[in-house]
């Protein structure tokens, strides 16, 4: 037998395979083949050397070789062998003969082979032994090979070979047959019998092999016991293959059909891979060298497809076979059959899947060839249709193959156009949808990338199945990517079907494809009403993409955008029910939302919908938002989880309060997004819908009340609720600013205070670090080498610094100002439908349009705030209420219906302060309990304005509570002093009742520099309210003066401690540092502005003298002299050597006391016509007398004189007339030498001014030179000096601008152009001062025109005995927009005023920079507590006196806080003018000092006059007068001009106790001269008479004078009383 063709070596089947049929074979073929076992064979054929040996043997036996009849060599006895082989011979001889003849036949050419074979052919009988059969078949084979037999001989051989034989000899039989046909090349004479024979052999040997395999399987043997059968079968396959290759045309079709049937049967039944390979080899040979009958084309293709799919090694072979078919004349039929196989699962449920898979792959391969290499073209639609029907097999592998085929089609740039040319992609996309269903059904819906590794899939699928799913997922992903790239082309015909496909496989779409789909829906208006199923399409879009939380925010938000676009179209078209169906599916998702960005946008959309929504939909929106706010997991968004941050170290709760604070979460919560939506709904509904706004208010109130809702959500609710205000008609509005910056800074809730706090912490840490290092170094030096330092001995400062470090990690949730406090800017107009109380609801007339109007439960809101104040809780919430509630309380109209709650709040605040039971801030906040107290006092200050609702006892309790704050807590004194200042105006009776205790507390803290200025301002204002201190006794007056003197003494001590240079700032800084060193953390003061007492101590010093002046004037005239001695002593200071000194301020103060102690007269006027012409010529003469200038104008004829006394504090005029008695008759006339012309009275000189001076002084008394009146020459220099002195007013003049800001005005020009204001503004002006005609005014109008009315005809002015204020009122000045469009004429006055009063009726927050100016330091802003329109303010019927106004002093950045209204105060209309006027006066004084802080000092009018007087005295004093320096006003820098100016006077009138000579001379002077009546700064002089005492008495008196102090010398009450 010839060997099988190369590459077709026979292989044994795997005996372990349990299955049968072609499917089982395919499975076996996927395994490695084992080598076949050797097949048993007969005795080996002798080699040629053996033949020679046989010949030699025969020769030795004596035979004579000769040429036989049969031919061959002569030495062979062929005849003998022939005889031996005959059947009648013994078998062993026959076998030997057969072997011998075989060799002869193989080696030599014989003539009659058939004779030999005829004699030996019975040896192949199966009944004979194997040795005989082997010898027979070997001889037969040799005979067949010997020569070319004739057809008859071939037939003879065939008959022998085709006869049944022993199965063990089949290989011999087959070998002979192979030789007979020359390996299938020659079937001559055998055409009709060959094919049936080999077909029968195939059937028989396949059965034998199958049976042997079954037996081996039953035995469980792992050895291949069926090797012989399988070898025979394989060799038979090889022979058949050769026959077909070389002799196909010799056979009939029916024979081929029979053969194919058998081959196909074997393929279906075999369990051996070699059978499949051999069968395919035969089919391939038929295809290549013959023809496949049409009837068997499809079955053959099935086999080929199955093999192609299952056996990797046969891929090329099967493809070659199929491609050959496709290139043949039956190519189209082959394609049809191939597609039929692909479609088969839809018709035959049991069709083998591998066959279909192979057909799919082959069809795909043919299609991709696109007609190349002679292959046919498969139509795209036909292939897709076949693919679609193939999926009925429900096989993942098949779907993967189909998907791979389609992917390859679209990924190939050359093939893609073929698909694009097909307009109808419905079948293709349906195929893809079917493939995708397996993925979406395998686990939860998600993206391809997630699904391929889905835990759900992994948990239930095997490894191979997971791989299939991964391939399926990857294939779909590739196709979707391809479709996505195609869909962006504008001219793509298939874009619609692609988008439909995308929607169907939405769970598998990548995000980019999902966006493309959504954009398609938007561009094509698929969700618009033009589409019949627009609502369903929208719901589908929402369900598929928006509700899928695994999608990124960008995809979900795009869906939301699409819905918004549709809503904007349909909102006003469709009925509410339809809108509900359209919007609800999206709105209701908010409760389950976990993405912050998405929730914010959905909430925003919900707000938009809510504005137009009817009741049902509106309630649905609110319910959905509530779910977000009160969900268990709503604290933070899932995208950025952040638990609440706890402090590193928590301060133990106060013993009085068991509440501890928690710090709010720092990541935005989902509840916060929903709360902001509630805020927006409220803001939008407020102008138009009472019910909607009311429901939103209730929701916000619920959030604010909740202690489980997220902190930032509660804060967002608070930010709106605490910005609620009402106008004069109680209509609700929302303000944008609360004006709480100062209070926020006090608890480090502004950016500036935070920065200062941080800097202070870092400084503290640095100090602690240095302390630790120093302590460590000292400890290491003090520890011996043999000792170890205990860990417990570490400095405790480490703990403090550690806490400080931890504090840096915690950031507050709110700061002031917060430009984003509200998510939407509210309307500036009040609501027309929502009010603060039921009583305020307007009454409708019959003509009014029906409108729903409701009242908010403001009382419930206030109860909520009270609960927070009482219970504490979250520090962020508590602190926000502390800072902002006071501002809201200023709006009386808002709380008109909550009076009981107002009273409750007052009680709670007072009780907490008295019991110190308010809540302590957490340690992490860096605050102290006193900081909380400041906020509570602020709220209580605002509650003052509700005093009409309080009983007398409650009013008294409020005052007592403020009194507790003066000195009880650090930093609370200032705010309490300010509150008491307001109480003086609003609760005068309660203040009067507690005034003694208040003054006592103030006296205890007056030396604290940061509060001294405020106490002195309080006392200065109190002095102008006699009704408050009407019951004062002497000791109470002394306490007031004592407060001032204690502070002055404190300044003097500071000056002495600083070597003559007082340093209040340094002192205060040292005090703060020492205080801070006792605290765990050294934190900076939160106030962003410097304190006045720190920056300009001269102002505080002047303020102290100012208080002394006004309180002395407030004394009863009869009581004033009682205080002279005590006050004078306290006005005198001493230097470091004990030398007594007096400064300018003290001098003018004593001058004032001398002026008013015995008189309450105001200034006097000179009488230019005091003398008639008959009185004679008027002669004028002036003298410097002490610290005054006396001018005497005398009519020399009659002696009638007018005296003008110019003092530092006043100029007085008096007429002096001597009562001349009639000359007795017996008196002789005057001598002619002393008379002038007696006949002319006008020319008669009887009296000179010098006489009048002498009449007012003592006579016959020695007057020391330095105490004598100094005559002034009547020259131009003296006249100019006196004129300059007269130009210095006897009162301090101030100018204050008054500006009215109308409704909605913000522009400077518009504001200045106002010519009138509201009625309460007008009434305020009337209380501010007195209306004065400017034209012809004789006083200083501070720049206002007094001649031509260019600045208006009138203005308001105010004046007391020491101060004068001229108000520059813009509305009273002329306005001409044509000639003065920018109102420059008004601006030149108000722009140059240090202080302006702003009546802000704009309804807006006033900005300090509204009026740019280099000189405006302070704006006192007055705002009605309830805003009103201009018309309403002029027409409404109300009592202005009972209205309340917010007053706030706004100052330029860097300007110190100087006013009780630096933080807003609420003042009644009744008290407003006096309160504001006092604020303006103090602000103006301070501004004058501030403006001169760099170039010197501000000198008051009195001090200026004093300096002018001293200047004249020094100029004309006699030689020898020594000039010694004196002190300047306390707290001011020394000045050479001041020292020289007043020093000369001091040298003459003030001596130290050590200069006894001067004291004695001064004593004589005081006793001898009455000229001291006109002096004020010099030592007081008593009237003297000529002394007749002895020298002893004189010495005794001189000794007594030596013991007198300087104060005794100034005490004029001792001699004037």
Coordinates of C-alpha atoms in Angstrom, one line a residue, residues 50-59 63-81 100-101 103-105 107-108 110:
X50 CA 17.3 -13.1 0.5
X51 CA 16.2 -14.0 -3.1
X52 CA 19.7 -14.7 -4.1
X53 CA 20.1 -16.9 -1.1
X54 CA 17.0 -18.8 -2.2
X55 CA 18.5 -19.4 -5.6
X56 CA 21.7 -20.6 -4.2
X57 CA 19.9 -23.0 -2.0
X58 CA 18.0 -24.5 -4.8
X59 CA 21.2 -25.0 -6.7
X63 CA 18.5 -28.8 -9.4
X64 CA 19.7 -27.6 -12.8
X65 CA 18.2 -24.2 -13.3
X66 CA 16.5 -23.6 -16.6
X67 CA 14.3 -21.1 -18.2
X68 CA 10.7 -21.8 -16.9
X69 CA 7.6 -21.7 -18.9
X70 CA 6.7 -18.6 -17.0
X71 CA 9.9 -16.9 -17.7
X72 CA 12.4 -15.8 -15.2
X73 CA 16.0 -16.9 -14.5
X74 CA 16.9 -20.3 -15.4
X75 CA 18.4 -21.2 -12.0
X76 CA 14.9 -20.8 -10.4
X77 CA 12.7 -23.8 -10.5
X78 CA 9.5 -21.9 -10.9
X79 CA 7.6 -24.9 -12.0
X80 CA 8.5 -26.7 -8.9
X81 CA 7.4 -23.7 -6.9
X100 CA 9.4 -17.8 -2.9
X101 CA 7.2 -17.0 -5.8
X103 CA 10.1 -12.7 -4.5
X104 CA 10.5 -14.0 -8.0
X105 CA 7.5 -12.1 -9.2
X107 CA 12.4 -9.4 -8.9
X108 CA 11.8 -10.9 -12.3
X110 CA 7.3 -13.4 -15.8

